[in-house]
Amino acid sequence: MTDRDVDERLLRLNAALDGELDAMGSLEFEREMRDDPALAAEYRRLTTLRNAVRRHAPREAAPQALADRIAALTASAPAAPPPQAAAAPTATVVPFRRRAWLDSRALAMAASFAILGFAVGAGLTSLRAPASSGDVAQHLVSDFARAEIAGQPFDVASSDRHTVKPWLANRTTVSGTIVDLAPEGFPLVGGRVTIVDRVPTPTLVYRHNEHVVAVTELPVDTKGARGTCGIETIDGYHVARWSDANLAYVAVSDMDEKALGEFVEAFRRGGGPATEPAKP
Amino acid sequence: MSSPIAEQRFREIVPPLLDDAYSLAKWLCQNQTDAEDIVQDAALRALQALSTVSVDRPKPWFLAIVRNVAMTFMARNRRKTVAYVGDMADLDTLDLPEGADAAPNPEQELIALQDGERLRQAIAGLPSPFLETLVMRDINGLSYREIAEATETPVGTVMSRLARARAMLAKTLRSGP
């Protein structure tokens, strides 16, 4: 055989291994291997090599921090329109492996909030007055009421905490873990920045059927953040307060007391080690 | 600044490809931190580009950007590994290594293949055109045509580089520690 024949033979061997021969080519190749034990042996060795490469040099997952930074590149926009209305039909959409935020129900829900909220949300942040001295819970209730009238706008509308978290982390000084409560019936729908005592503070918004709960994370020494163990009613809304070692939480909702209690329990369970009830 | 359309396309295309992008970058530059910078830079360029193009085949398109960024990065930062770049033309015309179809010591090769660390070092030691072809095929799962697209080389060259890469690996592993 000439060098060229050897080249061709080796190229075809590799192409066969990689599934790059068409149907007729594969058929011919299989016949050749039946007739030529040396070829068959070479093919087996090449297969072993290829499998070893795949086993010992698998695709590596990108570090989460990198994924977060890249998610943050486009997280300032409001929710994308629902997948049915995707504006780029020629782009081949590769199914997501890791991100849950294309779940169409959550996305449609966020979209319906955001379509109303986008025009308003950008302006609304600047309209929210900083808290004057006084009960932070009262301030957050007023905030919630205002937001309800405006259709619950978000600054970042996403049901994926990996999108919401870096967005909030870049804009607020407090940043606890964002709990995924979708399995318990409280999917995350977005986040916004609330000003409390002149400090930008993260508020997470979860949905429960047609109701909404806004959880604001505060430094644990914020005045008025440590409240009673139970659920209070302020201006007709239900409010729960609790804290752990580092953070205090105030949840405001239009859900009934029982549902809010379930939410708080689920949040505290999912958010880390069990904490003591807040002391008055 | 990027447009909403670009951001929408970006969100559909890039996040699912991050593992592939990171793996490619890391094999090319052999360093975790550099790989992260390369992928992030590539993502930014992709975002900018998406304002004006829509992409039919996102995977080779984005990995091409990652590859270009990696090569620029290495040319700028790693003088000593540039040795092969100048010889790249020669690599494609060299005869295939003899012994490609006759293994004097198949047992040794088989044993060596169990040793993951040794195999990874052998892969890392491949000349960069062979390394990138092997990674794109066996780690990123690109087809020959997609590799050709991502590396802007003819399919024949891709096939030749891949065959050589594997033959070279086998030879390195056969030759003992």
Short mmCIF file of N, CA and C in Angstrom, two decimals, chain B:
data_model
loop_
_atom_site.label_atom_id
_atom_site.label_comp_id
_atom_site.label_asym_id
_atom_site.label_seq_id
_atom_site.Cartn_x
_atom_site.Cartn_y
_atom_site.Cartn_z
N MET B 1 -23.65 48.62 24.17
CA MET B 1 -24.84 48.11 24.88
C MET B 1 -25.56 47.12 23.98
N SER B 2 -26.17 46.10 24.57
CA SER B 2 -26.81 45.07 23.76
C SER B 2 -28.31 45.31 23.74
N SER B 3 -28.94 44.81 22.69
CA SER B 3 -30.37 45.01 22.53
C SER B 3 -31.15 43.91 23.25
N PRO B 4 -32.43 44.13 23.49
CA PRO B 4 -33.24 43.08 24.11
C PRO B 4 -33.25 41.79 23.28
N ILE B 5 -33.24 41.92 21.97
CA ILE B 5 -33.21 40.73 21.10
C ILE B 5 -31.91 39.96 21.34
N ALA B 6 -30.81 40.71 21.40
CA ALA B 6 -29.52 40.05 21.62
C ALA B 6 -29.53 39.32 22.96
N GLU B 7 -30.10 39.99 23.97
CA GLU B 7 -30.13 39.37 25.30
C GLU B 7 -30.98 38.13 25.31
N GLN B 8 -32.10 38.17 24.60
CA GLN B 8 -32.98 37.01 24.50
C GLN B 8 -32.26 35.85 23.82
N ARG B 9 -31.60 36.14 22.70
CA ARG B 9 -30.88 35.09 21.99
C ARG B 9 -29.77 34.54 22.86
N PHE B 10 -29.08 35.45 23.54
CA PHE B 10 -27.98 35.05 24.41
C PHE B 10 -28.47 34.07 25.47
N ARG B 11 -29.59 34.40 26.12
CA ARG B 11 -30.09 33.54 27.18
C ARG B 11 -30.47 32.16 26.67
N GLU B 12 -30.88 32.09 25.40
CA GLU B 12 -31.24 30.79 24.83
C GLU B 12 -30.01 29.97 24.46
N ILE B 13 -28.99 30.66 24.00
CA ILE B 13 -27.84 29.96 23.40
C ILE B 13 -26.74 29.64 24.40
N VAL B 14 -26.31 30.63 25.16
CA VAL B 14 -25.04 30.50 25.88
C VAL B 14 -25.08 29.63 27.14
N PRO B 15 -26.04 29.83 28.04
CA PRO B 15 -25.96 29.04 29.27
C PRO B 15 -25.89 27.52 29.07
N PRO B 16 -26.61 26.93 28.09
CA PRO B 16 -26.48 25.48 27.92
C PRO B 16 -25.11 25.05 27.42
N LEU B 17 -24.34 25.99 26.86
CA LEU B 17 -23.05 25.65 26.27
C LEU B 17 -21.87 25.95 27.18
N LEU B 18 -22.16 26.40 28.40
CA LEU B 18 -21.07 26.82 29.27
C LEU B 18 -20.12 25.69 29.65
N ASP B 19 -20.67 24.50 29.88
CA ASP B 19 -19.79 23.39 30.25
C ASP B 19 -18.84 23.05 29.10
N ASP B 20 -19.40 23.00 27.89
CA ASP B 20 -18.56 22.73 26.72
C ASP B 20 -17.51 23.83 26.55
N ALA B 21 -17.96 25.06 26.70
CA ALA B 21 -17.05 26.19 26.51
C ALA B 21 -15.91 26.14 27.53
N TYR B 22 -16.30 25.90 28.78
CA TYR B 22 -15.29 25.86 29.84
C TYR B 22 -14.31 24.71 29.62
N SER B 23 -14.83 23.53 29.25
CA SER B 23 -13.96 22.38 29.03
C SER B 23 -12.97 22.66 27.90
N LEU B 24 -13.48 23.23 26.82
CA LEU B 24 -12.59 23.54 25.69
C LEU B 24 -11.52 24.53 26.10
N ALA B 25 -11.95 25.61 26.76
CA ALA B 25 -10.99 26.64 27.16
C ALA B 25 -9.93 26.06 28.09
N LYS B 26 -10.38 25.20 29.01
CA LYS B 26 -9.44 24.66 29.99
C LYS B 26 -8.42 23.72 29.35
N TRP B 27 -8.88 22.94 28.37
CA TRP B 27 -7.91 22.08 27.68
C TRP B 27 -6.93 22.89 26.85
N LEU B 28 -7.40 23.96 26.27
CA LEU B 28 -6.53 24.76 25.42
C LEU B 28 -5.49 25.52 26.25
N CYS B 29 -5.93 26.08 27.39
CA CYS B 29 -4.97 26.93 28.12
C CYS B 29 -4.42 26.27 29.37
N GLN B 30 -4.95 25.11 29.75
CA GLN B 30 -4.41 24.34 30.87
C GLN B 30 -4.43 25.07 32.21
N ASN B 31 -5.40 25.93 32.39
CA ASN B 31 -5.43 26.69 33.63
C ASN B 31 -6.87 27.08 33.95
N GLN B 32 -7.32 26.82 35.17
CA GLN B 32 -8.72 27.06 35.50
C GLN B 32 -9.10 28.54 35.45
N THR B 33 -8.27 29.38 36.07
CA THR B 33 -8.63 30.81 36.13
C THR B 33 -8.63 31.43 34.73
N ASP B 34 -7.62 31.08 33.95
CA ASP B 34 -7.57 31.61 32.58
C ASP B 34 -8.79 31.13 31.79
N ALA B 35 -9.14 29.87 32.00
CA ALA B 35 -10.30 29.33 31.27
C ALA B 35 -11.55 30.12 31.61
N GLU B 36 -11.72 30.48 32.88
CA GLU B 36 -12.91 31.26 33.27
C GLU B 36 -12.91 32.62 32.58
N ASP B 37 -11.74 33.26 32.57
CA ASP B 37 -11.66 34.57 31.91
C ASP B 37 -11.96 34.45 30.42
N ILE B 38 -11.44 33.40 29.81
CA ILE B 38 -11.67 33.19 28.38
C ILE B 38 -13.16 33.01 28.10
N VAL B 39 -13.81 32.18 28.89
CA VAL B 39 -15.24 31.92 28.65
C VAL B 39 -16.06 33.19 28.87
N GLN B 40 -15.70 33.95 29.89
CA GLN B 40 -16.46 35.17 30.15
C GLN B 40 -16.28 36.18 29.02
N ASP B 41 -15.05 36.31 28.54
CA ASP B 41 -14.78 37.21 27.43
C ASP B 41 -15.54 36.75 26.18
N ALA B 42 -15.52 35.45 25.94
CA ALA B 42 -16.24 34.90 24.78
C ALA B 42 -17.74 35.18 24.90
N ALA B 43 -18.27 35.07 26.11
CA ALA B 43 -19.70 35.32 26.31
C ALA B 43 -20.04 36.77 25.98
N LEU B 44 -19.18 37.68 26.40
CA LEU B 44 -19.41 39.10 26.11
C LEU B 44 -19.40 39.35 24.61
N ARG B 45 -18.45 38.75 23.92
CA ARG B 45 -18.40 38.93 22.47
C ARG B 45 -19.63 38.34 21.81
N ALA B 46 -20.07 37.20 22.31
CA ALA B 46 -21.26 36.57 21.74
C ALA B 46 -22.45 37.50 21.91
N LEU B 47 -22.57 38.09 23.10
CA LEU B 47 -23.69 38.99 23.36
C LEU B 47 -23.68 40.16 22.38
N GLN B 48 -22.51 40.74 22.16
CA GLN B 48 -22.42 41.84 21.21
C GLN B 48 -22.78 41.41 19.80
N ALA B 49 -22.26 40.25 19.41
CA ALA B 49 -22.50 39.78 18.04
C ALA B 49 -23.98 39.50 17.80
N LEU B 50 -24.68 39.06 18.85
CA LEU B 50 -26.08 38.65 18.67
C LEU B 50 -27.02 39.81 18.38
N SER B 51 -26.53 41.05 18.52
CA SER B 51 -27.35 42.19 18.12
C SER B 51 -27.57 42.19 16.62
N THR B 52 -26.62 41.64 15.87
CA THR B 52 -26.70 41.75 14.42
C THR B 52 -26.85 40.42 13.70
N VAL B 53 -26.64 39.31 14.35
CA VAL B 53 -26.80 38.02 13.66
C VAL B 53 -27.76 37.14 14.43
N SER B 54 -28.45 36.27 13.71
CA SER B 54 -29.10 35.16 14.39
C SER B 54 -28.36 33.91 13.94
N VAL B 55 -28.29 32.93 14.81
CA VAL B 55 -27.34 31.84 14.61
C VAL B 55 -28.08 30.52 14.39
N ASP B 56 -27.77 29.86 13.26
CA ASP B 56 -28.43 28.58 12.99
C ASP B 56 -27.87 27.43 13.81
N ARG B 57 -26.55 27.44 14.00
CA ARG B 57 -25.90 26.35 14.74
C ARG B 57 -25.11 26.94 15.90
N PRO B 58 -25.79 27.12 17.04
CA PRO B 58 -25.16 27.84 18.16
C PRO B 58 -23.89 27.19 18.69
N LYS B 59 -23.85 25.86 18.71
CA LYS B 59 -22.73 25.22 19.39
C LYS B 59 -21.39 25.47 18.69
N PRO B 60 -21.28 25.14 17.38
CA PRO B 60 -19.99 25.46 16.76
C PRO B 60 -19.71 26.96 16.72
N TRP B 61 -20.77 27.74 16.63
CA TRP B 61 -20.60 29.21 16.58
C TRP B 61 -19.97 29.73 17.86
N PHE B 62 -20.53 29.31 19.00
CA PHE B 62 -20.01 29.83 20.26
C PHE B 62 -18.64 29.23 20.57
N LEU B 63 -18.44 27.95 20.29
CA LEU B 63 -17.14 27.35 20.58
C LEU B 63 -16.05 27.94 19.68
N ALA B 64 -16.44 28.39 18.48
CA ALA B 64 -15.46 29.09 17.63
C ALA B 64 -14.99 30.37 18.31
N ILE B 65 -15.94 31.09 18.92
CA ILE B 65 -15.58 32.32 19.63
C ILE B 65 -14.66 31.98 20.80
N VAL B 66 -15.01 30.95 21.56
CA VAL B 66 -14.18 30.55 22.70
C VAL B 66 -12.77 30.20 22.23
N ARG B 67 -12.70 29.46 21.12
CA ARG B 67 -11.39 29.06 20.61
C ARG B 67 -10.56 30.27 20.20
N ASN B 68 -11.20 31.20 19.50
CA ASN B 68 -10.46 32.39 19.06
C ASN B 68 -9.95 33.21 20.25
N VAL B 69 -10.83 33.37 21.24
CA VAL B 69 -10.43 34.12 22.43
C VAL B 69 -9.27 33.41 23.13
N ALA B 70 -9.36 32.08 23.20
CA ALA B 70 -8.30 31.32 23.87
C ALA B 70 -6.97 31.49 23.13
N MET B 71 -7.03 31.43 21.81
CA MET B 71 -5.78 31.52 21.06
C MET B 71 -5.15 32.91 21.20
N THR B 72 -5.99 33.93 21.15
CA THR B 72 -5.48 35.28 21.35
C THR B 72 -4.86 35.41 22.73
N PHE B 73 -5.58 34.90 23.71
CA PHE B 73 -5.12 34.96 25.10
C PHE B 73 -3.75 34.30 25.24
N MET B 74 -3.63 33.12 24.65
CA MET B 74 -2.38 32.39 24.83
C MET B 74 -1.23 33.04 24.06
N ALA B 75 -1.55 33.54 22.88
CA ALA B 75 -0.50 34.21 22.11
C ALA B 75 0.02 35.41 22.88
N ARG B 76 -0.91 36.08 23.58
CA ARG B 76 -0.51 37.26 24.33
C ARG B 76 0.25 36.91 25.60
N ASN B 77 -0.18 35.85 26.25
CA ASN B 77 0.31 35.59 27.61
C ASN B 77 1.31 34.44 27.75
N ARG B 78 1.39 33.59 26.75
CA ARG B 78 2.21 32.42 26.97
C ARG B 78 3.23 32.27 25.85
N ARG B 79 4.28 33.02 25.92
CA ARG B 79 5.26 32.97 24.84
C ARG B 79 5.72 31.55 24.59
N LYS B 80 5.97 30.79 25.65
CA LYS B 80 6.67 29.52 25.43
C LYS B 80 5.84 28.43 24.78
N THR B 81 4.51 28.50 24.90
CA THR B 81 3.76 27.42 24.27
C THR B 81 3.40 27.74 22.83
N VAL B 82 3.90 28.85 22.32
CA VAL B 82 3.56 29.24 20.95
C VAL B 82 4.40 28.47 19.93
N ALA B 83 5.31 27.66 20.43
CA ALA B 83 6.22 26.92 19.54
C ALA B 83 5.50 26.22 18.40
N TYR B 84 4.35 25.59 18.69
CA TYR B 84 3.69 24.83 17.64
C TYR B 84 3.00 25.69 16.62
N VAL B 85 2.60 26.91 17.01
CA VAL B 85 1.81 27.74 16.09
C VAL B 85 2.56 27.99 14.80
N GLY B 86 3.84 28.27 14.93
CA GLY B 86 4.64 28.53 13.73
C GLY B 86 4.75 27.30 12.85
N ASP B 87 4.71 26.11 13.45
CA ASP B 87 4.89 24.88 12.68
C ASP B 87 3.60 24.26 12.24
N MET B 88 2.50 24.98 12.45
CA MET B 88 1.21 24.35 12.23
C MET B 88 1.06 23.80 10.81
N ALA B 89 1.55 24.53 9.84
CA ALA B 89 1.41 24.07 8.45
C ALA B 89 2.12 22.74 8.27
N ASP B 90 3.29 22.61 8.88
CA ASP B 90 4.05 21.37 8.75
C ASP B 90 3.31 20.19 9.34
N LEU B 91 2.66 20.44 10.46
CA LEU B 91 1.98 19.33 11.15
C LEU B 91 0.99 18.64 10.24
N ASP B 92 0.35 19.39 9.40
CA ASP B 92 -0.69 18.79 8.57
C ASP B 92 -0.13 18.04 7.37
N THR B 93 1.15 18.21 7.08
CA THR B 93 1.69 17.52 5.91
C THR B 93 2.64 16.39 6.28
N LEU B 94 2.93 16.25 7.53
CA LEU B 94 3.82 15.16 7.95
C LEU B 94 3.16 13.82 7.66
N ASP B 95 3.98 12.84 7.36
CA ASP B 95 3.44 11.50 7.20
C ASP B 95 2.82 11.06 8.51
N LEU B 96 1.83 10.23 8.38
CA LEU B 96 1.26 9.66 9.59
C LEU B 96 2.31 8.81 10.29
N PRO B 97 2.30 8.81 11.60
CA PRO B 97 3.30 8.03 12.31
C PRO B 97 3.19 6.55 11.97
N GLU B 98 4.35 5.89 11.75
CA GLU B 98 4.28 4.46 11.46
C GLU B 98 3.88 3.75 12.72
N GLY B 99 3.44 2.56 12.53
CA GLY B 99 2.97 1.82 13.69
C GLY B 99 1.55 2.21 14.02
N ALA B 100 0.97 3.05 13.16
CA ALA B 100 -0.41 3.44 13.43
C ALA B 100 -1.34 2.25 13.33
N ASP B 101 -0.97 1.26 12.50
CA ASP B 101 -1.89 0.12 12.40
C ASP B 101 -1.26 -1.16 12.90
N ALA B 102 -0.09 -1.09 13.50
CA ALA B 102 0.49 -2.31 14.08
C ALA B 102 1.01 -1.96 15.46
N ALA B 103 0.41 -2.51 16.47
CA ALA B 103 0.80 -2.15 17.83
C ALA B 103 1.74 -3.21 18.38
N PRO B 104 3.03 -2.90 18.49
CA PRO B 104 3.96 -3.91 19.01
C PRO B 104 3.63 -4.31 20.43
N ASN B 105 3.01 -3.40 21.18
CA ASN B 105 2.74 -3.75 22.57
C ASN B 105 1.33 -3.31 22.97
N PRO B 106 0.34 -4.04 22.47
CA PRO B 106 -1.03 -3.63 22.77
C PRO B 106 -1.38 -3.73 24.25
N GLU B 107 -0.72 -4.65 24.97
CA GLU B 107 -1.01 -4.75 26.40
C GLU B 107 -0.62 -3.49 27.13
N GLN B 108 0.53 -2.98 26.75
CA GLN B 108 1.01 -1.78 27.43
C GLN B 108 0.07 -0.61 27.19
N GLU B 109 -0.41 -0.56 25.96
CA GLU B 109 -1.36 0.51 25.65
C GLU B 109 -2.62 0.36 26.47
N LEU B 110 -3.09 -0.87 26.58
CA LEU B 110 -4.31 -1.14 27.33
C LEU B 110 -4.14 -0.75 28.80
N ILE B 111 -3.00 -1.13 29.36
CA ILE B 111 -2.73 -0.80 30.76
C ILE B 111 -2.67 0.71 30.93
N ALA B 112 -1.96 1.35 30.01
CA ALA B 112 -1.80 2.80 30.11
C ALA B 112 -3.15 3.51 30.03
N LEU B 113 -4.08 2.92 29.29
CA LEU B 113 -5.39 3.56 29.16
C LEU B 113 -6.19 3.55 30.46
N GLN B 114 -5.83 2.68 31.37
CA GLN B 114 -6.51 2.68 32.67
C GLN B 114 -6.07 3.86 33.51
N ASP B 115 -4.88 4.35 33.21
CA ASP B 115 -4.29 5.40 34.04
C ASP B 115 -4.76 6.76 33.56
N GLY B 116 -5.79 7.26 34.21
CA GLY B 116 -6.43 8.49 33.77
C GLY B 116 -5.48 9.67 33.75
N GLU B 117 -4.67 9.78 34.80
CA GLU B 117 -3.76 10.92 34.89
C GLU B 117 -2.78 10.91 33.72
N ARG B 118 -2.28 9.71 33.41
CA ARG B 118 -1.32 9.61 32.34
C ARG B 118 -1.96 9.94 30.99
N LEU B 119 -3.18 9.48 30.82
CA LEU B 119 -3.89 9.77 29.58
C LEU B 119 -4.13 11.28 29.44
N ARG B 120 -4.54 11.90 30.52
CA ARG B 120 -4.80 13.35 30.47
C ARG B 120 -3.53 14.11 30.15
N GLN B 121 -2.41 13.66 30.73
CA GLN B 121 -1.16 14.34 30.40
C GLN B 121 -0.79 14.14 28.94
N ALA B 122 -1.04 12.94 28.43
CA ALA B 122 -0.74 12.67 27.02
C ALA B 122 -1.59 13.57 26.11
N ILE B 123 -2.86 13.74 26.47
CA ILE B 123 -3.73 14.61 25.68
C ILE B 123 -3.21 16.05 25.72
N ALA B 124 -2.87 16.50 26.93
CA ALA B 124 -2.38 17.87 27.08
C ALA B 124 -1.10 18.10 26.30
N GLY B 125 -0.35 17.02 26.05
CA GLY B 125 0.91 17.15 25.33
C GLY B 125 0.77 17.17 23.82
N LEU B 126 -0.44 17.00 23.32
CA LEU B 126 -0.64 17.03 21.87
C LEU B 126 -0.41 18.43 21.33
N PRO B 127 0.10 18.54 20.08
CA PRO B 127 0.19 19.87 19.46
C PRO B 127 -1.20 20.48 19.37
N SER B 128 -1.29 21.80 19.49
CA SER B 128 -2.61 22.40 19.66
C SER B 128 -3.63 22.13 18.55
N PRO B 129 -3.26 22.07 17.27
CA PRO B 129 -4.29 21.74 16.28
C PRO B 129 -4.88 20.35 16.51
N PHE B 130 -4.06 19.41 16.96
CA PHE B 130 -4.55 18.06 17.21
C PHE B 130 -5.38 18.05 18.49
N LEU B 131 -4.89 18.76 19.51
CA LEU B 131 -5.59 18.81 20.78
C LEU B 131 -6.99 19.39 20.61
N GLU B 132 -7.08 20.53 19.92
CA GLU B 132 -8.40 21.15 19.81
C GLU B 132 -9.36 20.27 19.02
N THR B 133 -8.86 19.56 18.02
CA THR B 133 -9.72 18.68 17.24
C THR B 133 -10.22 17.52 18.09
N LEU B 134 -9.31 16.93 18.85
CA LEU B 134 -9.70 15.81 19.71
C LEU B 134 -10.70 16.25 20.77
N VAL B 135 -10.46 17.41 21.39
CA VAL B 135 -11.37 17.90 22.42
C VAL B 135 -12.74 18.18 21.84
N MET B 136 -12.75 18.85 20.70
CA MET B 136 -14.04 19.18 20.10
C MET B 136 -14.83 17.92 19.71
N ARG B 137 -14.10 16.87 19.32
CA ARG B 137 -14.80 15.64 18.93
C ARG B 137 -15.22 14.84 20.15
N ASP B 138 -14.27 14.50 21.00
CA ASP B 138 -14.55 13.51 22.06
C ASP B 138 -15.05 14.12 23.36
N ILE B 139 -14.85 15.42 23.55
CA ILE B 139 -15.34 16.05 24.78
C ILE B 139 -16.55 16.93 24.48
N ASN B 140 -16.46 17.75 23.41
CA ASN B 140 -17.58 18.62 23.09
C ASN B 140 -18.61 17.94 22.19
N GLY B 141 -18.25 16.80 21.59
CA GLY B 141 -19.20 16.06 20.77
C GLY B 141 -19.59 16.72 19.46
N LEU B 142 -18.72 17.53 18.90
CA LEU B 142 -19.02 18.14 17.61
C LEU B 142 -18.82 17.13 16.49
N SER B 143 -19.59 17.26 15.42
CA SER B 143 -19.38 16.42 14.24
C SER B 143 -18.17 16.96 13.47
N TYR B 144 -17.71 16.20 12.48
CA TYR B 144 -16.57 16.66 11.68
C TYR B 144 -16.89 18.00 11.03
N ARG B 145 -18.10 18.12 10.50
CA ARG B 145 -18.46 19.38 9.84
C ARG B 145 -18.49 20.53 10.82
N GLU B 146 -18.99 20.25 12.03
CA GLU B 146 -19.06 21.31 13.03
C GLU B 146 -17.67 21.73 13.48
N ILE B 147 -16.76 20.76 13.60
CA ILE B 147 -15.38 21.10 13.96
C ILE B 147 -14.77 21.96 12.86
N ALA B 148 -15.06 21.58 11.61
CA ALA B 148 -14.54 22.35 10.48
C ALA B 148 -15.04 23.78 10.55
N GLU B 149 -16.31 23.94 10.90
CA GLU B 149 -16.89 25.27 11.03
C GLU B 149 -16.26 26.05 12.18
N ALA B 150 -16.10 25.37 13.31
CA ALA B 150 -15.59 26.05 14.50
C ALA B 150 -14.12 26.44 14.37
N THR B 151 -13.36 25.66 13.58
CA THR B 151 -11.93 25.95 13.47
C THR B 151 -11.58 26.60 12.14
N GLU B 152 -12.60 26.78 11.31
CA GLU B 152 -12.40 27.38 9.98
C GLU B 152 -11.33 26.64 9.18
N THR B 153 -11.42 25.33 9.20
CA THR B 153 -10.53 24.51 8.38
C THR B 153 -11.39 23.54 7.56
N PRO B 154 -10.84 23.02 6.45
CA PRO B 154 -11.60 22.06 5.65
C PRO B 154 -11.84 20.76 6.41
N VAL B 155 -12.92 20.09 6.07
CA VAL B 155 -13.26 18.83 6.74
C VAL B 155 -12.14 17.81 6.62
N GLY B 156 -11.50 17.75 5.46
CA GLY B 156 -10.40 16.80 5.26
C GLY B 156 -9.28 17.01 6.26
N THR B 157 -8.99 18.29 6.52
CA THR B 157 -7.94 18.60 7.50
C THR B 157 -8.37 18.16 8.90
N VAL B 158 -9.63 18.39 9.22
CA VAL B 158 -10.16 17.95 10.52
C VAL B 158 -9.98 16.45 10.68
N MET B 159 -10.34 15.69 9.63
CA MET B 159 -10.26 14.23 9.71
C MET B 159 -8.81 13.80 9.89
N SER B 160 -7.93 14.43 9.15
CA SER B 160 -6.53 14.08 9.23
C SER B 160 -5.98 14.39 10.63
N ARG B 161 -6.30 15.56 11.16
CA ARG B 161 -5.81 15.93 12.49
C ARG B 161 -6.33 15.00 13.57
N LEU B 162 -7.58 14.61 13.44
CA LEU B 162 -8.17 13.73 14.45
C LEU B 162 -7.50 12.36 14.42
N ALA B 163 -7.32 11.82 13.21
CA ALA B 163 -6.67 10.51 13.09
C ALA B 163 -5.27 10.58 13.67
N ARG B 164 -4.57 11.66 13.37
CA ARG B 164 -3.21 11.82 13.89
C ARG B 164 -3.19 11.98 15.40
N ALA B 165 -4.16 12.75 15.91
CA ALA B 165 -4.21 12.96 17.35
C ALA B 165 -4.33 11.63 18.07
N ARG B 166 -5.23 10.81 17.58
CA ARG B 166 -5.46 9.52 18.24
C ARG B 166 -4.25 8.61 18.07
N ALA B 167 -3.65 8.63 16.89
CA ALA B 167 -2.47 7.79 16.67
C ALA B 167 -1.33 8.23 17.57
N MET B 168 -1.20 9.53 17.72
CA MET B 168 -0.12 10.07 18.55
C MET B 168 -0.34 9.70 20.02
N LEU B 169 -1.59 9.78 20.45
CA LEU B 169 -1.91 9.39 21.83
C LEU B 169 -1.55 7.93 22.06
N ALA B 170 -1.97 7.08 21.12
CA ALA B 170 -1.71 5.65 21.26
C ALA B 170 -0.21 5.39 21.34
N LYS B 171 0.52 6.10 20.50
CA LYS B 171 1.97 5.90 20.48
C LYS B 171 2.60 6.34 21.79
N THR B 172 2.17 7.49 22.29
CA THR B 172 2.70 7.98 23.57
C THR B 172 2.43 6.99 24.70
N LEU B 173 1.25 6.44 24.70
CA LEU B 173 0.89 5.53 25.79
C LEU B 173 1.61 4.19 25.64
N ARG B 174 1.85 3.79 24.39
CA ARG B 174 2.54 2.51 24.18
C ARG B 174 3.98 2.59 24.61
N SER B 175 4.55 3.79 24.51
CA SER B 175 6.00 3.89 24.71
C SER B 175 6.39 3.84 26.17
N GLY B 176 5.46 3.66 27.05
CA GLY B 176 5.81 3.43 28.44
C GLY B 176 6.07 4.72 29.20
N PRO B 177 6.06 4.62 30.55
CA PRO B 177 6.21 5.81 31.40
C PRO B 177 7.62 6.40 31.34
#
